[in-house]
PDB file of N, CA and C in Angstrom:
ATOM      1  N   MET A 530      51.800  81.659 162.243  1.00  0.00           N
ATOM      2  CA  MET A 530      51.955  82.131 160.799  1.00  0.00           C
ATOM      3  C   MET A 530      52.876  81.504 160.715  1.00  0.00           C
ATOM      4  N   ASP A 531      53.143  79.725 160.169  1.00  0.00           N
ATOM      5  CA  ASP A 531      53.889  79.652 159.327  1.00  0.00           C
ATOM      6  C   ASP A 531      55.329  79.565 157.490  1.00  0.00           C
ATOM      7  N   ASP A 532      55.881  79.307 158.286  1.00  0.00           N
ATOM      8  CA  ASP A 532      56.954  79.390 156.681  1.00  0.00           C
ATOM      9  C   ASP A 532      56.777  80.859 156.219  1.00  0.00           C
ATOM     10  N   VAL A 533      57.257  81.648 157.385  1.00  0.00           N
ATOM     11  CA  VAL A 533      57.515  82.509 157.138  1.00  0.00           C
ATOM     12  C   VAL A 533      59.172  83.170 156.542  1.00  0.00           C
ATOM     13  N   ASP A 534      59.372  83.394 156.220  1.00  0.00           N
ATOM     14  CA  ASP A 534      60.903  84.272 155.590  1.00  0.00           C
ATOM     15  C   ASP A 534      60.801  86.089 156.230  1.00  0.00           C
ATOM     16  N   THR A 535      62.087  85.836 156.452  1.00  0.00           N
ATOM     17  CA  THR A 535      62.089  87.323 157.177  1.00  0.00           C
ATOM     18  C   THR A 535      62.384  88.149 156.344  1.00  0.00           C
ATOM     19  N   HIS A 536      62.931  87.740 154.993  1.00  0.00           N
ATOM     20  CA  HIS A 536      63.560  89.284 154.097  1.00  0.00           C
ATOM     21  C   HIS A 536      62.092  89.860 153.999  1.00  0.00           C
ATOM     22  N   LYS A 537      61.230  89.320 154.934  1.00  0.00           N
ATOM     23  CA  LYS A 537      59.208  90.359 154.090  1.00  0.00           C
ATOM     24  C   LYS A 537      58.793  90.769 155.085  1.00  0.00           C
ATOM     25  N   HIS A 538      59.092  91.932 155.550  1.00  0.00           N
ATOM     26  CA  HIS A 538      58.620  92.753 156.234  1.00  0.00           C
ATOM     27  C   HIS A 538      56.772  91.981 156.378  1.00  0.00           C
ATOM     28  N   ILE A 539      57.057  91.907 157.845  1.00  0.00           N
ATOM     29  CA  ILE A 539      56.142  91.444 158.869  1.00  0.00           C
ATOM     30  C   ILE A 539      55.273  92.973 159.964  1.00  0.00           C
ATOM     31  N   ASN A 540      54.474  93.567 159.462  1.00  0.00           N
ATOM     32  CA  ASN A 540      53.387  94.627 160.562  1.00  0.00           C
ATOM     33  C   ASN A 540      53.350  94.189 161.453  1.00  0.00           C
ATOM     34  N   SER A 541      53.778  94.238 162.600  1.00  0.00           N
ATOM     35  CA  SER A 541      52.955  94.550 163.622  1.00  0.00           C
ATOM     36  C   SER A 541      51.478  94.466 163.808  1.00  0.00           C
ATOM     37  N   CYS A 542      51.478  95.964 162.825  1.00  0.00           N
ATOM     38  CA  CYS A 542      49.452  96.184 163.506  1.00  0.00           C
ATOM     39  C   CYS A 542      48.893  94.984 162.967  1.00  0.00           C
ATOM     40  N   VAL A 543      48.772  94.418 161.993  1.00  0.00           N
ATOM     41  CA  VAL A 543      48.346  93.421 161.927  1.00  0.00           C
ATOM     42  C   VAL A 543      48.253  92.216 162.374  1.00  0.00           C
ATOM     43  N   MET A 544      49.646  91.992 162.705  1.00  0.00           N
ATOM     44  CA  MET A 544      49.946  91.484 163.118  1.00  0.00           C
ATOM     45  C   MET A 544      48.431  90.889 164.346  1.00  0.00           C
ATOM     46  N   SER A 545      48.577  91.597 164.926  1.00  0.00           N
ATOM     47  CA  SER A 545      47.929  92.414 165.947  1.00  0.00           C
ATOM     48  C   SER A 545      46.621  91.263 165.893  1.00  0.00           C
ATOM     49  N   ARG A 546      46.187  91.983 164.267  1.00  0.00           N
ATOM     50  CA  ARG A 546      44.393  92.178 163.699  1.00  0.00           C
ATOM     51  C   ARG A 546      44.587  91.040 164.006  1.00  0.00           C
ATOM     52  N   LEU A 547      44.744  90.022 163.127  1.00  0.00           N
ATOM     53  CA  LEU A 547      44.582  89.365 162.848  1.00  0.00           C
ATOM     54  C   LEU A 547      45.691  88.151 163.830  1.00  0.00           C
ATOM     55  N   GLY A 548      45.117  88.488 165.219  1.00  0.00           N
ATOM     56  CA  GLY A 548      45.829  87.300 166.208  1.00  0.00           C
ATOM     57  C   GLY A 548      47.137  86.611 166.814  1.00  0.00           C
ATOM     58  N   ILE A 549      47.235  86.508 165.857  1.00  0.00           N
ATOM     59  CA  ILE A 549      48.769  86.331 164.885  1.00  0.00           C
ATOM     60  C   ILE A 549      49.285  86.175 166.082  1.00  0.00           C
ATOM     61  N   ASP A 550      49.987  84.682 167.541  1.00  0.00           N
ATOM     62  CA  ASP A 550      50.730  84.876 168.437  1.00  0.00           C
ATOM     63  C   ASP A 550      52.522  83.951 168.399  1.00  0.00           C
ATOM     64  N   GLY A 551      51.840  83.943 166.911  1.00  0.00           N
ATOM     65  CA  GLY A 551      53.128  82.809 167.202  1.00  0.00           C
ATOM     66  C   GLY A 551      53.904  82.435 165.151  1.00  0.00           C
ATOM     67  N   VAL A 552      54.844  82.589 165.449  1.00  0.00           N
ATOM     68  CA  VAL A 552      55.243  82.124 163.418  1.00  0.00           C
ATOM     69  C   VAL A 552      56.297  81.607 163.944  1.00  0.00           C
ATOM     70  N   LYS A 553      55.912  80.986 162.193  1.00  0.00           N
ATOM     71  CA  LYS A 553      57.451  80.033 162.315  1.00  0.00           C
ATOM     72  C   LYS A 553      57.939  80.321 161.500  1.00  0.00           C
ATOM     73  N   PHE A 554      59.762  80.314 161.600  1.00  0.00           N
ATOM     74  CA  PHE A 554      60.448  81.379 160.312  1.00  0.00           C
ATOM     75  C   PHE A 554      61.095  79.674 159.439  1.00  0.00           C
ATOM     76  N   SER A 555      60.584  80.592 157.681  1.00  0.00           N
ATOM     77  CA  SER A 555      60.953  78.616 157.465  1.00  0.00           C
ATOM     78  C   SER A 555      63.042  77.664 157.191  1.00  0.00           C
ATOM     79  N   HIS A 556      62.005  76.601 157.190  1.00  0.00           N
ATOM     80  CA  HIS A 556      63.545  75.474 156.889  1.00  0.00           C
ATOM     81  C   HIS A 556      64.552  76.318 155.729  1.00  0.00           C
ATOM     82  N   GLN A 557      63.771  77.358 154.947  1.00  0.00           N
ATOM     83  CA  GLN A 557      64.678  77.461 153.845  1.00  0.00           C
ATOM     84  C   GLN A 557      65.679  78.070 154.248  1.00  0.00           C
ATOM     85  N   MET A 558      65.064  79.802 155.589  1.00  0.00           N
ATOM     86  CA  MET A 558      66.264  80.475 156.321  1.00  0.00           C
ATOM     87  C   MET A 558      67.139  80.224 156.816  1.00  0.00           C
ATOM     88  N   VAL A 559      67.311  78.727 157.199  1.00  0.00           N
ATOM     89  CA  VAL A 559      68.258  78.159 158.307  1.00  0.00           C
ATOM     90  C   VAL A 559      69.703  77.208 157.366  1.00  0.00           C
ATOM     91  N   GLN A 560      68.822  76.724 156.424  1.00  0.00           N
ATOM     92  CA  GLN A 560      69.421  75.952 155.460  1.00  0.00           C
ATOM     93  C   GLN A 560      70.224  77.116 153.841  1.00  0.00           C
ATOM     94  N   GLN A 561      70.403  77.810 154.042  1.00  0.00           N
ATOM     95  CA  GLN A 561      69.692  78.164 153.175  1.00  0.00           C
ATOM     96  C   GLN A 561      71.044  79.574 152.892  1.00  0.00           C
ATOM     97  N   LEU A 562      71.047  80.435 154.400  1.00  0.00           N
ATOM     98  CA  LEU A 562      71.617  80.881 154.450  1.00  0.00           C
ATOM     99  C   LEU A 562      72.618  80.670 155.628  1.00  0.00           C
ATOM    100  N   PRO A 563      74.260  81.804 155.348  1.00  0.00           N
ATOM    101  CA  PRO A 563      75.554  81.655 156.624  1.00  0.00           C
ATOM    102  C   PRO A 563      73.969  82.035 157.458  1.00  0.00           C
ATOM    103  N   PHE A 564      74.596  81.445 159.084  1.00  0.00           N
ATOM    104  CA  PHE A 564      74.367  82.010 159.877  1.00  0.00           C
ATOM    105  C   PHE A 564      74.139  83.976 160.166  1.00  0.00           C
ATOM    106  N   GLN A 565      74.977  84.178 160.049  1.00  0.00           N
ATOM    107  CA  GLN A 565      75.359  85.549 160.517  1.00  0.00           C
ATOM    108  C   GLN A 565      74.232  86.531 160.258  1.00  0.00           C
ATOM    109  N   GLU A 566      73.669  85.618 158.555  1.00  0.00           N
ATOM    110  CA  GLU A 566      73.463  86.338 158.134  1.00  0.00           C
ATOM    111  C   GLU A 566      70.827  85.788 158.961  1.00  0.00           C
ATOM    112  N   VAL A 567      71.582  84.613 158.599  1.00  0.00           N
ATOM    113  CA  VAL A 567      70.289  84.368 160.166  1.00  0.00           C
ATOM    114  C   VAL A 567      70.177  85.020 160.822  1.00  0.00           C
ATOM    115  N   LYS A 568      70.111  84.521 161.691  1.00  0.00           N
ATOM    116  CA  LYS A 568      71.475  85.517 163.010  1.00  0.00           C
ATOM    117  C   LYS A 568      70.728  87.110 164.035  1.00  0.00           C
ATOM    118  N   GLN A 569      71.621  88.327 162.180  1.00  0.00           N
ATOM    119  CA  GLN A 569      71.095  89.333 161.419  1.00  0.00           C
ATOM    120  C   GLN A 569      69.211  89.530 161.585  1.00  0.00           C
ATOM    121  N   ARG A 570      68.991  88.611 161.419  1.00  0.00           N
ATOM    122  CA  ARG A 570      67.295  88.965 160.625  1.00  0.00           C
ATOM    123  C   ARG A 570      66.467  88.006 161.388  1.00  0.00           C
ATOM    124  N   LEU A 571      66.782  87.132 162.498  1.00  0.00           N
ATOM    125  CA  LEU A 571      66.041  87.114 163.628  1.00  0.00           C
ATOM    126  C   LEU A 571      65.947  88.195 164.233  1.00  0.00           C
ATOM    127  N   GLU A 572      67.458  88.524 164.257  1.00  0.00           N
ATOM    128  CA  GLU A 572      67.498  89.693 165.847  1.00  0.00           C
ATOM    129  C   GLU A 572      66.903  90.913 166.016  1.00  0.00           C
ATOM    130  N   GLN A 573      66.189  91.307 164.308  1.00  0.00           N
ATOM    131  CA  GLN A 573      65.684  91.952 164.053  1.00  0.00           C
ATOM    132  C   GLN A 573      64.599  91.942 163.554  1.00  0.00           C
ATOM    133  N   PHE A 574      63.612  90.783 163.167  1.00  0.00           N
ATOM    134  CA  PHE A 574      62.314  91.077 163.892  1.00  0.00           C
ATOM    135  C   PHE A 574      61.465  90.638 165.455  1.00  0.00           C
ATOM    136  N   GLN A 575      63.235  89.948 165.967  1.00  0.00           N
ATOM    137  CA  GLN A 575      62.681  90.645 168.330  1.00  0.00           C
ATOM    138  C   GLN A 575      63.317  91.872 168.387  1.00  0.00           C
ATOM    139  N   GLU A 576      63.675  92.679 167.354  1.00  0.00           N
ATOM    140  CA  GLU A 576      63.920  94.128 168.179  1.00  0.00           C
ATOM    141  C   GLU A 576      62.103  94.902 167.517  1.00  0.00           C
ATOM    142  N   GLU A 577      61.484  94.148 166.163  1.00  0.00           N
ATOM    143  CA  GLU A 577      61.088  95.005 164.927  1.00  0.00           C
ATOM    144  C   GLU A 577      59.984  94.394 166.222  1.00  0.00           C
ATOM    145  N   HIS A 578      59.404  93.418 167.334  1.00  0.00           N
ATOM    146  CA  HIS A 578      58.248  92.790 167.258  1.00  0.00           C
ATOM    147  C   HIS A 578      57.537  92.554 168.852  1.00  0.00           C
ATOM    148  N   GLN A 579      59.831  92.919 169.346  1.00  0.00           N
ATOM    149  CA  GLN A 579      59.475  92.089 171.225  1.00  0.00           C
ATOM    150  C   GLN A 579      58.356  93.311 171.857  1.00  0.00           C
ATOM    151  N   ASP A 580      57.898  93.845 171.404  1.00  0.00           N
ATOM    152  CA  ASP A 580      55.870  94.423 172.166  1.00  0.00           C
ATOM    153  C   ASP A 580      54.944  92.956 172.185  1.00  0.00           C
ATOM    154  N   ASP A 581      55.129  92.643 170.864  1.00  0.00           N
ATOM    155  CA  ASP A 581      53.683  91.746 170.387  1.00  0.00           C
ATOM    156  C   ASP A 581      54.055  90.432 170.837  1.00  0.00           C
ATOM    157  N   ASP A 582      54.381  90.222 172.440  1.00  0.00           N
ATOM    158  CA  ASP A 582      54.529  88.796 172.279  1.00  0.00           C
ATOM    159  C   ASP A 582      54.345  88.076 171.631  1.00  0.00           C
ATOM    160  N   VAL A 583      55.403  87.276 170.590  1.00  0.00           N
ATOM    161  CA  VAL A 583      54.789  87.046 169.430  1.00  0.00           C
ATOM    162  C   VAL A 583      55.917  85.455 169.532  1.00  0.00           C
ATOM    163  N   VAL A 584      55.663  83.627 170.188  1.00  0.00           N
ATOM    164  CA  VAL A 584      56.493  82.725 169.877  1.00  0.00           C
ATOM    165  C   VAL A 584      57.847  83.301 168.441  1.00  0.00           C
ATOM    166  N   MET A 585      58.253  82.767 168.800  1.00  0.00           N
ATOM    167  CA  MET A 585      58.857  82.244 167.583  1.00  0.00           C
ATOM    168  C   MET A 585      59.708  81.058 167.307  1.00  0.00           C
ATOM    169  N   ILE A 586      59.224  80.858 165.931  1.00  0.00           N
ATOM    170  CA  ILE A 586      60.366  78.921 166.144  1.00  0.00           C
ATOM    171  C   ILE A 586      60.927  79.501 165.203  1.00  0.00           C
ATOM    172  N   VAL A 587      62.002  78.427 165.051  1.00  0.00           N
ATOM    173  CA  VAL A 587      63.384  77.775 163.710  1.00  0.00           C
ATOM    174  C   VAL A 587      62.513  76.839 163.039  1.00  0.00           C
ATOM    175  N   GLU A 588      62.469  76.125 162.441  1.00  0.00           N
ATOM    176  CA  GLU A 588      62.424  74.609 161.381  1.00  0.00           C
ATOM    177  C   GLU A 588      63.568  74.688 160.771  1.00  0.00           C
ATOM    178  N   GLY A 589      63.856  73.478 160.244  1.00  0.00           N
ATOM    179  CA  GLY A 589      65.068  72.292 160.410  1.00  0.00           C
ATOM    180  C   GLY A 589      66.181  72.851 160.610  1.00  0.00           C
ATOM    181  N   VAL A 590      66.226  73.294 162.168  1.00  0.00           N
ATOM    182  CA  VAL A 590      67.337  72.940 163.262  1.00  0.00           C
ATOM    183  C   VAL A 590      67.668  70.628 162.307  1.00  0.00           C
ATOM    184  N   ASN A 591      69.403  70.077 162.215  1.00  0.00           N
ATOM    185  CA  ASN A 591      69.360  69.173 162.312  1.00  0.00           C
ATOM    186  C   ASN A 591      71.069  68.713 162.328  1.00  0.00           C
ATOM    187  N   ASP A 592      70.629  69.536 163.343  1.00  0.00           N
ATOM    188  CA  ASP A 592      72.111  69.194 164.346  1.00  0.00           C
ATOM    189  C   ASP A 592      72.326  70.268 165.306  1.00  0.00           C
ATOM    190  N   GLN A 593      73.700  69.714 166.157  1.00  0.00           N
ATOM    191  CA  GLN A 593      73.540  70.334 167.737  1.00  0.00           C
ATOM    192  C   GLN A 593      73.787  71.273 167.808  1.00  0.00           C
ATOM    193  N   ARG A 594      74.225  72.018 167.082  1.00  0.00           N
ATOM    194  CA  ARG A 594      75.923  73.222 166.399  1.00  0.00           C
ATOM    195  C   ARG A 594      74.046  74.456 166.342  1.00  0.00           C
ATOM    196  N   GLN A 595      73.115  73.473 165.245  1.00  0.00           N
ATOM    197  CA  GLN A 595      72.481  75.070 164.407  1.00  0.00           C
ATOM    198  C   GLN A 595      72.081  75.053 166.276  1.00  0.00           C
ATOM    199  N   LEU A 596      71.081  74.464 167.063  1.00  0.00           N
ATOM    200  CA  LEU A 596      70.652  74.130 168.633  1.00  0.00           C
ATOM    201  C   LEU A 596      70.559  75.685 168.942  1.00  0.00           C
ATOM    202  N   GLU A 597      72.418  74.998 168.793  1.00  0.00           N
ATOM    203  CA  GLU A 597      73.385  75.979 170.150  1.00  0.00           C
ATOM    204  C   GLU A 597      72.889  77.275 170.014  1.00  0.00           C
ATOM    205  N   LYS A 598      73.297  77.282 168.558  1.00  0.00           N
ATOM    206  CA  LYS A 598      73.789  79.081 168.036  1.00  0.00           C
ATOM    207  C   LYS A 598      72.117  79.876 167.629  1.00  0.00           C
ATOM    208  N   LEU A 599      70.756  79.041 167.710  1.00  0.00           N
ATOM    209  CA  LEU A 599      69.250  80.115 167.491  1.00  0.00           C
ATOM    210  C   LEU A 599      69.142  80.213 169.208  1.00  0.00           C
ATOM    211  N   PHE A 600      69.958  79.424 169.728  1.00  0.00           N
ATOM    212  CA  PHE A 600      69.437  79.224 171.444  1.00  0.00           C
ATOM    213  C   PHE A 600      70.009  80.106 172.048  1.00  0.00           C
ATOM    214  N   ASP A 601      71.748  80.726 171.314  1.00  0.00           N
ATOM    215  CA  ASP A 601      71.926  81.655 172.234  1.00  0.00           C
ATOM    216  C   ASP A 601      72.140  82.618 171.626  1.00  0.00           C
ATOM    217  N   VAL A 602      70.459  82.175 170.354  1.00  0.00           N
ATOM    218  CA  VAL A 602      70.232  84.518 170.017  1.00  0.00           C
ATOM    219  C   VAL A 602      68.212  83.969 170.622  1.00  0.00           C
ATOM    220  N   GLY A 603      67.962  83.446 170.971  1.00  0.00           N
ATOM    221  CA  GLY A 603      67.233  82.936 172.358  1.00  0.00           C
ATOM    222  C   GLY A 603      65.281  82.796 170.641  1.00  0.00           C
ATOM    223  N   ILE A 604      66.226  81.882 170.296  1.00  0.00           N
ATOM    224  CA  ILE A 604      64.947  81.379 169.988  1.00  0.00           C
ATOM    225  C   ILE A 604      64.844  79.702 170.568  1.00  0.00           C
ATOM    226  N   SER A 605      64.184  79.184 171.519  1.00  0.00           N
ATOM    227  CA  SER A 605      63.845  78.837 172.496  1.00  0.00           C
ATOM    228  C   SER A 605      63.231  77.955 171.786  1.00  0.00           C
ATOM    229  N   TYR A 606      62.236  77.933 170.312  1.00  0.00           N
ATOM    230  CA  TYR A 606      60.848  77.023 169.851  1.00  0.00           C
ATOM    231  C   TYR A 606      61.869  76.915 168.462  1.00  0.00           C
ATOM    232  N   GLN A 607      62.191  75.026 168.202  1.00  0.00           N
ATOM    233  CA  GLN A 607      63.027  75.683 167.544  1.00  0.00           C
ATOM    234  C   GLN A 607      62.515  73.745 167.494  1.00  0.00           C
ATOM    235  N   GLN A 608      61.625  72.977 165.741  1.00  0.00           N
ATOM    236  CA  GLN A 608      61.743  72.002 165.127  1.00  0.00           C
ATOM    237  C   GLN A 608      62.604  71.668 164.167  1.00  0.00           C
ATOM    238  N   GLY A 609      63.555  69.915 163.760  1.00  0.00           N
ATOM    239  CA  GLY A 609      64.101  69.668 162.514  1.00  0.00           C
ATOM    240  C   GLY A 609      64.319  68.652 162.669  1.00  0.00           C
ATOM    241  N   PHE A 610      65.165  68.355 162.203  1.00  0.00           N
ATOM    242  CA  PHE A 610      65.474  66.652 162.295  1.00  0.00           C
ATOM    243  C   PHE A 610      66.232  66.308 162.549  1.00  0.00           C
ATOM    244  N   PHE A 611      66.623  66.824 163.510  1.00  0.00           N
ATOM    245  CA  PHE A 611      67.421  67.692 164.819  1.00  0.00           C
ATOM    246  C   PHE A 611      66.694  66.268 166.226  1.00  0.00           C
ATOM    247  N   PHE A 612      65.517  66.893 165.748  1.00  0.00           N
ATOM    248  CA  PHE A 612      64.514  66.343 166.725  1.00  0.00           C
ATOM    249  C   PHE A 612      63.905  65.121 166.454  1.00  0.00           C
ATOM    250  N   SER A 613      63.279  64.755 165.150  1.00  0.00           N
ATOM    251  CA  SER A 613      62.640  63.886 164.957  1.00  0.00           C
ATOM    252  C   SER A 613      62.821  64.202 163.264  1.00  0.00           C
ATOM    253  N   PRO A 614      62.156  62.808 162.020  1.00  0.00           N
ATOM    254  CA  PRO A 614      62.218  62.738 160.928  1.00  0.00           C
ATOM    255  C   PRO A 614      61.219  63.008 161.747  1.00  0.00           C
ATOM    256  N   PRO A 615      60.304  63.510 160.034  1.00  0.00           N
ATOM    257  CA  PRO A 615      58.977  63.603 159.369  1.00  0.00           C
ATOM    258  C   PRO A 615      58.510  62.007 160.319  1.00  0.00           C
ATOM    259  N   ASN A 616      56.903  62.154 160.624  1.00  0.00           N
ATOM    260  CA  ASN A 616      56.815  61.297 160.691  1.00  0.00           C
ATOM    261  C   ASN A 616      55.632  60.742 160.682  1.00  0.00           C
ATOM    262  N   ASN A 617      54.668  59.443 159.834  1.00  0.00           N
ATOM    263  CA  ASN A 617      53.450  59.323 158.583  1.00  0.00           C
ATOM    264  C   ASN A 617      52.925  59.400 160.323  1.00  0.00           C
ATOM    265  N   LEU A 618      51.475  59.646 159.959  1.00  0.00           N
ATOM    266  CA  LEU A 618      50.622  59.428 161.191  1.00  0.00           C
ATOM    267  C   LEU A 618      49.570  58.289 160.374  1.00  0.00           C
ATOM    268  N   GLY A 619      49.642  58.020 159.566  1.00  0.00           N
ATOM    269  CA  GLY A 619      48.088  56.910 158.813  1.00  0.00           C
ATOM    270  C   GLY A 619      48.795  55.610 158.962  1.00  0.00           C
ATOM    271  N   ARG A 620      49.915  55.602 159.599  1.00  0.00           N
ATOM    272  CA  ARG A 620      51.173  54.545 160.364  1.00  0.00           C
ATOM    273  C   ARG A 620      50.611  53.454 161.295  1.00  0.00           C
TER     274      ARG A 620
END
């Protein structure tokens, strides 16, 4: 599931029925909210879905500090300009 915003409740039962095994959180969350709020929302999602075996990915990682803070919250999968700028596959 792509571009999830954590202020919307994601029902575990619905995720299971749809076969969702990964959730990618929108870069807007990381870029627009204070990190403490991002941390609280990610931790709440982790708690609500701890039995769902769902991979969590966070977009919008632009520097080492963000990478480390998200890793400390338990987010191993991250995406953003820190790793690579967008690539044009047509070139």
